Coordinates of C-alpha atoms in Angstrom, one line a residue:
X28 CA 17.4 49.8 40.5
X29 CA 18.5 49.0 44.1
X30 CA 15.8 48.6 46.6
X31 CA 15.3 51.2 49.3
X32 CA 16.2 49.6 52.7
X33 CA 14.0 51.0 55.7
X34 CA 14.7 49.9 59.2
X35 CA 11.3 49.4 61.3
X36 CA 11.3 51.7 64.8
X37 CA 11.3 49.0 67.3
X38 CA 13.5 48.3 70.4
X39 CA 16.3 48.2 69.0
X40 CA 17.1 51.7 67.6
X41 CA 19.8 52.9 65.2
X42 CA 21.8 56.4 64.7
X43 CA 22.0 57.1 60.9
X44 CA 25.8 57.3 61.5
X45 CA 25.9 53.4 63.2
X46 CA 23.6 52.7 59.9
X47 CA 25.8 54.2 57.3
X48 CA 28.6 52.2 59.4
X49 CA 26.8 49.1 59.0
X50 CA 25.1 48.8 56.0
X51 CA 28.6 48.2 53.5
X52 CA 29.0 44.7 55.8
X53 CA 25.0 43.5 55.6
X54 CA 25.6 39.8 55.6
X55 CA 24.3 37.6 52.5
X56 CA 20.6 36.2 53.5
X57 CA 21.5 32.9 53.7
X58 CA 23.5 34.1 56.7
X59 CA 21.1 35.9 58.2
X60 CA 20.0 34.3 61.4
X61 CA 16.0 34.1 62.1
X62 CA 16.2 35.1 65.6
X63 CA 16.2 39.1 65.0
X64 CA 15.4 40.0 61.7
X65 CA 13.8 38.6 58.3
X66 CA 14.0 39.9 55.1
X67 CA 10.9 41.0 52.7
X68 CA 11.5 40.3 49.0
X69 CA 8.3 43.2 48.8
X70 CA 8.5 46.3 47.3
X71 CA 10.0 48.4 48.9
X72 CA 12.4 46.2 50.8
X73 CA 12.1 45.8 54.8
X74 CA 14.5 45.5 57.0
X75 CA 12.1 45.1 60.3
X76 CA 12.8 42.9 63.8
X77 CA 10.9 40.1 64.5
X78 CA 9.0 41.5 67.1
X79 CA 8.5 45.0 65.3
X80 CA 5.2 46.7 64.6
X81 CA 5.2 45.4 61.1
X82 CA 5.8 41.8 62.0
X83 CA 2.0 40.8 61.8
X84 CA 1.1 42.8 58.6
X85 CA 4.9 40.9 57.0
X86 CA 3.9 37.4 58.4
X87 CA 0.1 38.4 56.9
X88 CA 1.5 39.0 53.6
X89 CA 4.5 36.1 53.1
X90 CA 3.9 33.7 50.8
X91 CA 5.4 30.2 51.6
X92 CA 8.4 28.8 48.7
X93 CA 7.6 25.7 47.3
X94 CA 10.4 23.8 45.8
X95 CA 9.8 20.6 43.0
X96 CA 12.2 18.6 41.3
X97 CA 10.5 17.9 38.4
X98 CA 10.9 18.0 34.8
X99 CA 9.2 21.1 33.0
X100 CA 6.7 21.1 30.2
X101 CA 9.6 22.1 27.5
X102 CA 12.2 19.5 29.0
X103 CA 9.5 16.8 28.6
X104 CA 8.5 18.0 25.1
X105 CA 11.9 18.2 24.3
X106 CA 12.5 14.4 25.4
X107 CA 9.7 13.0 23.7
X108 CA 11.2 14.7 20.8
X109 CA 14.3 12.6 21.3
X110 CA 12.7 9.6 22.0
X111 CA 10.1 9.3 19.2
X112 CA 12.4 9.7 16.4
X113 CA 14.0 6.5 17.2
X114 CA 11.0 4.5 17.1
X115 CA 9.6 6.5 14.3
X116 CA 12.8 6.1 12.3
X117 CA 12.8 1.8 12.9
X118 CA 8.9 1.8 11.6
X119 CA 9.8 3.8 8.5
X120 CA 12.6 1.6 7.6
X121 CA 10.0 -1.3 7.7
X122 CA 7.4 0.7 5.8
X123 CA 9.7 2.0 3.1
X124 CA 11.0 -1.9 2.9
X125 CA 7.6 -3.0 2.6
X126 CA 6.8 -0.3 -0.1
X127 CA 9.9 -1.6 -2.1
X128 CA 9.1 -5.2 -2.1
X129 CA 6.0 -4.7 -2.9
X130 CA 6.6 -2.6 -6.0
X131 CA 9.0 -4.6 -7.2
X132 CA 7.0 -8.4 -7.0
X133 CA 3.8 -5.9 -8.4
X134 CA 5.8 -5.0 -11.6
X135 CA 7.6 -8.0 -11.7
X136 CA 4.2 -9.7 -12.4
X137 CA 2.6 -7.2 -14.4
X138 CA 5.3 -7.5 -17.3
X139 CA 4.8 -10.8 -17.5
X140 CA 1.2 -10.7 -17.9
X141 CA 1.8 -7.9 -20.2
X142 CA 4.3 -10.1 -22.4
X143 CA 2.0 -12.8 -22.3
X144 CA -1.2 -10.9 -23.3
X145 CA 0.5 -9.4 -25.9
X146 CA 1.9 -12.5 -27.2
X147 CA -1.5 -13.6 -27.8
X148 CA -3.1 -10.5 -28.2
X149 CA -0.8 -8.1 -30.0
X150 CA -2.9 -4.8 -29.6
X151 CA -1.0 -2.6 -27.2
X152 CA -3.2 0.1 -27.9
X153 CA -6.4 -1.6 -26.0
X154 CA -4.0 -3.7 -24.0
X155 CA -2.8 0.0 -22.6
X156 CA -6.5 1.3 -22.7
X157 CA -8.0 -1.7 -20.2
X158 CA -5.2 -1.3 -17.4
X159 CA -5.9 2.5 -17.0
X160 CA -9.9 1.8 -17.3
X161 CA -9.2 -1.2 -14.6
X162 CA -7.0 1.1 -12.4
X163 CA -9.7 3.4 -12.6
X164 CA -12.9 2.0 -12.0
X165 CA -11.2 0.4 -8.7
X166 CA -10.5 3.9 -7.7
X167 CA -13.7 5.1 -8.5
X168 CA -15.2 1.9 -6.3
X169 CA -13.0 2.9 -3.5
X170 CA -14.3 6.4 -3.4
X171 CA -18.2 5.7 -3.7
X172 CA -17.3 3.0 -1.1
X173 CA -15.2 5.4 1.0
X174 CA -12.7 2.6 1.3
X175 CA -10.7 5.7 0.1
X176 CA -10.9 9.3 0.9
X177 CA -12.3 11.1 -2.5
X178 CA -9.5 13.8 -3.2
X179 CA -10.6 17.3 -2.8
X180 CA -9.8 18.6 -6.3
X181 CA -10.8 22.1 -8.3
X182 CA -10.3 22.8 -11.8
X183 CA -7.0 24.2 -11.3
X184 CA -6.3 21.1 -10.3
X185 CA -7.4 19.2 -13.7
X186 CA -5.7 21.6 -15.8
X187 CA -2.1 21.5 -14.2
X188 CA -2.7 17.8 -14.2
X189 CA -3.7 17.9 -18.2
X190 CA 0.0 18.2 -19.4
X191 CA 1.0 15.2 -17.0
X192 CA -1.8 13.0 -18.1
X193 CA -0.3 13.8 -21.7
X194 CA 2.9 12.6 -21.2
X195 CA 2.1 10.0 -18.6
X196 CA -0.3 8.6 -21.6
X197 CA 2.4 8.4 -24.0
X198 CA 5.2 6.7 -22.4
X199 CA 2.6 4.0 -21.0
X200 CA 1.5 3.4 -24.7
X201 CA 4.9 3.7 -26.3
X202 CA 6.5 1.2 -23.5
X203 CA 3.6 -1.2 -24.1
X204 CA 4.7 -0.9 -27.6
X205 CA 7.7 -1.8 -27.1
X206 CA 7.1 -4.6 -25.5
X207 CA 5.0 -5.9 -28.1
X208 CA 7.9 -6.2 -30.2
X209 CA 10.6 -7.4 -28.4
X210 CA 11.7 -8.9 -25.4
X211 CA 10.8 -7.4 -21.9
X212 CA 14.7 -7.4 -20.8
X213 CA 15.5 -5.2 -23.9
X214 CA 12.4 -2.8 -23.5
X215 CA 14.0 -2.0 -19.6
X216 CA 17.6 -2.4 -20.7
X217 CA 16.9 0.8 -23.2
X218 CA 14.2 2.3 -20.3
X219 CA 17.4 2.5 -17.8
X220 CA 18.8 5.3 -20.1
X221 CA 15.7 7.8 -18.6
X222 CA 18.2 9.7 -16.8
X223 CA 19.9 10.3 -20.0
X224 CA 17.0 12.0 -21.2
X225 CA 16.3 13.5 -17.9
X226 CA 19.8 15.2 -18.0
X227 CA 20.0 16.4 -21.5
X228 CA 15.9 17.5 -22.1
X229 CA 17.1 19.5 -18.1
X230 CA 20.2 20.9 -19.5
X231 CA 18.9 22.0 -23.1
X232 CA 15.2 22.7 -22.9
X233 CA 15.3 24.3 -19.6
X234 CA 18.7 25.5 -19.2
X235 CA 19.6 23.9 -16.0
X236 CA 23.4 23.0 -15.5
X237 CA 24.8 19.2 -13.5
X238 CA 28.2 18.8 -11.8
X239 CA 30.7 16.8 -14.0
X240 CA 29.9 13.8 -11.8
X241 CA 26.3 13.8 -13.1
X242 CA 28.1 14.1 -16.9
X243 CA 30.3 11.5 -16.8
X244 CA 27.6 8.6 -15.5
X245 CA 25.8 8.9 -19.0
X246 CA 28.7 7.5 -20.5
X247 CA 28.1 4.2 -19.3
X248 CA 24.5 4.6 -19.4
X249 CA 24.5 5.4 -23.3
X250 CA 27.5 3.1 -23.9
X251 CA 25.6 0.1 -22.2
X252 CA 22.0 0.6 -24.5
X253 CA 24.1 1.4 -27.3
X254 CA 26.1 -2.4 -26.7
X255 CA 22.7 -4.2 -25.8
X256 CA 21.2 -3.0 -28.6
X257 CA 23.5 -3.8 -31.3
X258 CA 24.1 -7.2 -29.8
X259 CA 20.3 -8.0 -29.1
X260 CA 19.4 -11.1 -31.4
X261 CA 15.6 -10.0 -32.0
X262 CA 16.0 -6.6 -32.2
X263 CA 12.9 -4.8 -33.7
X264 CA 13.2 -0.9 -34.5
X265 CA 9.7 -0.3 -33.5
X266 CA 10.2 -1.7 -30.5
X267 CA 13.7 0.2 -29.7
X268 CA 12.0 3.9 -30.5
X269 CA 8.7 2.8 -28.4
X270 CA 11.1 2.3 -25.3
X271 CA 13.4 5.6 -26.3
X272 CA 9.6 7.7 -26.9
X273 CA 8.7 6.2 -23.6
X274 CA 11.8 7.6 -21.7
X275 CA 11.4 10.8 -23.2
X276 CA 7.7 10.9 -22.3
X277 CA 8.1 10.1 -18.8
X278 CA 10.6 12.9 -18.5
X279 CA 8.3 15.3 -19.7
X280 CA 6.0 13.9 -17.2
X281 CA 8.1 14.3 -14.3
X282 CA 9.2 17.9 -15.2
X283 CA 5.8 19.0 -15.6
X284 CA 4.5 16.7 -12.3
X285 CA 7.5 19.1 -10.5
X286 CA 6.0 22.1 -11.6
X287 CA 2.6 22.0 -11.5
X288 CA 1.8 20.2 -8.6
X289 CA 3.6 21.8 -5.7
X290 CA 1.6 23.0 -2.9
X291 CA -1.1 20.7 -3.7
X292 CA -2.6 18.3 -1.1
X293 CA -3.1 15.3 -3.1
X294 CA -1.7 11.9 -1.5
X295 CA 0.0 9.8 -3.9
X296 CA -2.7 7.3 -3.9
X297 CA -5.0 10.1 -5.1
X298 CA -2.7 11.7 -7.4
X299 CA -1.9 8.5 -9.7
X300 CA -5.9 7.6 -9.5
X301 CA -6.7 10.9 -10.8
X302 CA -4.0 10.8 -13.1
X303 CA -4.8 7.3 -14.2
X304 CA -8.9 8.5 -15.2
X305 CA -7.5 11.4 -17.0
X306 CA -5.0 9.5 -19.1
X307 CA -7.8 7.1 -19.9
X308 CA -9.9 9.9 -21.2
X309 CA -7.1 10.8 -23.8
X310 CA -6.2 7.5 -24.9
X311 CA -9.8 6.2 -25.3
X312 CA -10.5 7.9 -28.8
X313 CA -6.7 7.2 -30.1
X314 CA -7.2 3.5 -29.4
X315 CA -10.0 3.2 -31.6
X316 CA -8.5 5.4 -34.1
X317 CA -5.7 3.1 -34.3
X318 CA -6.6 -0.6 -33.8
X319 CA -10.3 -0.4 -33.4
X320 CA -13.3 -3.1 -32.4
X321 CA -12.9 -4.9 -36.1
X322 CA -9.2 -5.7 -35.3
X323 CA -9.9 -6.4 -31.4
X324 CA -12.6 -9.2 -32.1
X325 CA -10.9 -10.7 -34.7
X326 CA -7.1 -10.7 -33.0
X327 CA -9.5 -12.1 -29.9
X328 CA -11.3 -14.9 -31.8
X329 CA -7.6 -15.5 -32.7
X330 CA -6.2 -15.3 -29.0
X331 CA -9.0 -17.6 -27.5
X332 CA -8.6 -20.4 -30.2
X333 CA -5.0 -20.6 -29.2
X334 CA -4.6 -19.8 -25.3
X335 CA -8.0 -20.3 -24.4
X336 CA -9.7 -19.0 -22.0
X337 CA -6.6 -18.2 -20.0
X338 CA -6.2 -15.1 -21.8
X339 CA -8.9 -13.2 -20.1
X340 CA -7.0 -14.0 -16.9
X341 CA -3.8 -12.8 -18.2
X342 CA -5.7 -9.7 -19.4
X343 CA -7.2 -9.1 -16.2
X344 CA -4.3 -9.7 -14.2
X345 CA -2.2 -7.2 -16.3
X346 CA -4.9 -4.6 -16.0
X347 CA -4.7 -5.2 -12.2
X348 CA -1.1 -5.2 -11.4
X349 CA -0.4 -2.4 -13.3
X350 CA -2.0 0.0 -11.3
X351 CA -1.0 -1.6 -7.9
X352 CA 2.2 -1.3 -9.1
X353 CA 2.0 2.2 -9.9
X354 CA 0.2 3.0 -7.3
X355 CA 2.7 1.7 -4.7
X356 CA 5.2 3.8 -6.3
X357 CA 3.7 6.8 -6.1
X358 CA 2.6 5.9 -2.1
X359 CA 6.3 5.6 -2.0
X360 CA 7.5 8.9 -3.0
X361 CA 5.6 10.2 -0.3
X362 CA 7.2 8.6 2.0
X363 CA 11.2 8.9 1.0
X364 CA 13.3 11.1 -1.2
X365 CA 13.7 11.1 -4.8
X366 CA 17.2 9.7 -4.4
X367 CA 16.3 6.7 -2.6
X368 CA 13.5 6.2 -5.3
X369 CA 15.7 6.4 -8.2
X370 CA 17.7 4.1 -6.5
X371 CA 15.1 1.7 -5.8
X372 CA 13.5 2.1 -9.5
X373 CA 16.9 0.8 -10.9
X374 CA 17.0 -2.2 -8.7
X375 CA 13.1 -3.1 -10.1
X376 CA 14.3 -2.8 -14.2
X377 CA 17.3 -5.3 -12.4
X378 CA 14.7 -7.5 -11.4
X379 CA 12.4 -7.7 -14.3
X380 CA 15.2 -8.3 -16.4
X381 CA 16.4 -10.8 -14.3
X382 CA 13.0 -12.2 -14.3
X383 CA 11.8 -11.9 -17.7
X384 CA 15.0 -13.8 -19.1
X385 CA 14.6 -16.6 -17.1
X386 CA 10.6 -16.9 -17.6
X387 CA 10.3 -16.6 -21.1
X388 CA 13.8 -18.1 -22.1
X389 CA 15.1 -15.1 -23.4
X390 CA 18.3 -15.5 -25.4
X391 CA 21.3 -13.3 -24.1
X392 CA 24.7 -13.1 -25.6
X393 CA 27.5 -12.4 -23.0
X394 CA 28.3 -9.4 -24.6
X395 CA 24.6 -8.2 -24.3
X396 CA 24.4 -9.3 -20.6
X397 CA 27.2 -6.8 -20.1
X398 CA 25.9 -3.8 -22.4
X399 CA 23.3 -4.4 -19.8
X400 CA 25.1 -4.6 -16.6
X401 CA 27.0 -1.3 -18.1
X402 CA 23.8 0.7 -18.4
X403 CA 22.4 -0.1 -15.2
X404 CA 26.3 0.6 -13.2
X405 CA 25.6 3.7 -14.9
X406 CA 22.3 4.7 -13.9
X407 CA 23.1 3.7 -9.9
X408 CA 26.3 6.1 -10.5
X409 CA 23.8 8.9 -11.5
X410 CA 21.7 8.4 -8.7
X411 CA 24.7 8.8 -6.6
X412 CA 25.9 11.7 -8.4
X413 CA 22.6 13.6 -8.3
X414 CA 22.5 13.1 -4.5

């Protein structure tokens, strides 16, 4: 819509014919001199002398033009976008290195506690039983005490969690196990084949399909486990199906924490402490069934006649790091991707291995060592594959 263009009666008079001549060569404002005439950005537009009638009533009515140099509200926004990244991205780095190290020095201690209680103590039924009660009764403390904010949970909650607790509560028993009958390198040498299991429970159960990369890095998983195991020196078949029932548990566990879960607004923290009092109310009444107070006092007249009293330490310490360990792990997955934590849970079974051997002297042929270096090339080669 062009603007109607009236000229003002004033001295200076024109004929329509001079102002149809004129008005195809107007000059641009900028070139406009202030001496005769100003133009009105009002509707409708004024063409009027400077000394016209409607010179007070326009001078009455301007508005003066203010002109800033400054940076608007979205250009600023849109910097401190830029900027904080960067500083954000440095302090995560730190905080996701802190989580690993951490994880990995809490488990590295807790299997060693765990070999040594159970050593003396061969119940792995109450050995598992005390580190989920001792995981949760510091939870529960840290709640009363609001050192810890209590989750906001509903029934829903309990019962999507009820499947989870299941399998979480098996591969925890069956692992500790494990343990109790062979040597802690050889229980994680056969856990590293999890993504096996993962893979192939995935693929047949629930009908989901992998790129051939993902296919081919089982091969050296299996083959590895298969070469460590035949060439372990104390190999015990109870403690070879605890640590294949335990990888089969935990992916179970997984599946179903994948599922039922989403959407909820559980922090990890929370979600492993609930988790944790749960599981310790379905293994409570299997423990007994199994082993039972007769067996515990007399295996624990046994244990502190030969340890001492050094065993409730070792007892209490395993109980402890086992759910800081646990607990740090799950922290962690809130914090990066499941890539980078299957990454980072195959350099912790390196490092209890690693650990483990040269603690408790374990005895490794060079043919094992390498079944063993095998399986765990082939689990990093998954994690890759799967990214």
């Amino acid at each position: 819509m062009i603007p109607s263009v009236r000229l003002s009666p004033g001295p200076a008079a024109f004929s329509s014919s001079s102002l149809r001549s004129k008005l195809p060569s107007i000059p641009s404002i900028s070139s406009l001199k202030p001496s005769k005439y100003v133009v009105s950005s009002l509707k409708p537009l004024y063409l009027a002398p400077l000394d016209g009638p409607r010179t007070a009533e326009l001078k009455s009515r301007r508005q003066p033009l203010e002109f800033r140099c400054a940076a608007s509200a979205a250009d600023d926004k849109e910097s401190k976008t830029q900027a904080v990244p960067v500083q954000s991205e440095g302090a995560q780095r730190l905080k996701i290195s802190i989580y690993f190290a951490t994880w990995w020095a809490l488990n590295v201690i807790f299997n060693i506690y765990n070999k040594k209680v159970l050593n003396a103590f061969p119940y792995p039924w109450l050995t598992s039983t005390l580190s989920l009660a001792c995981g949760s009764a510091m939870m529960l403390f840290s709640w009363a005490t609001r050192l810890v904010e209590a989750p906001k949970t509903d029934l829903d909650f309990w019962k999507v969690l009820f499947p989870v607790a299941v399998a979480h509560t098996i591969g925890h028993v069956a692992a500790t196990v494990s343990m109790s009958k062979v040597a802690v390198s050889f229980t994680h040498i056969i856990k590293s084949a999890e993504p096996a299991f993962s893979v192939l429970v995935s693929r047949f159960l629930l009908g989901e399909t992998f790129p051939v990369p993902v296919y081919l890095s089982l091969l050296p998983i299996i083959g590895g486990c298969a070469l460590a195991a035949v060439t372990e020196l104390n190999f015990n078949m109870v403690g070879f199906m605890g640590a294949m029932i335990s990888n089969l548990a935990f992916v179970f566990r997984n599946i179903f924490s994948k599922r039922g879960m989403k959407g909820k607004s559980v922090s990890g923290m929370n979600y492993y402490a609930c988790l944790s009092i749960m599981s310790l109310v379905i293994l409570t009444p299997f423990a007994i069934a199994m082993e039972g107070p007769q067996m515990w006092a007399a295996g624990w007249q046994k244990a502190l006649a030969e340890v001492g009293p050094n065993v409730i330490w070792w007892i209490a310490a395993q109980s402890v790091f086992y759910h800081l360990y646990n607990q740090v792990s799950y922290m962690s997955l809130d914090q990066i991707s499941p890539l980078t934590f299957s990454i980072g849970n195959t350099m912790k079974r390196i490092s209890v291995i690693v650990s483990s051997i040269i603690i408790f002297h374990t005895p490794v042929r060079p043919v094992n060592a390498l079944g063993a270096a095998i399986a765990i090339l082939g689990t990093f080669l998954y994690s890759q594959a799967k990214a």
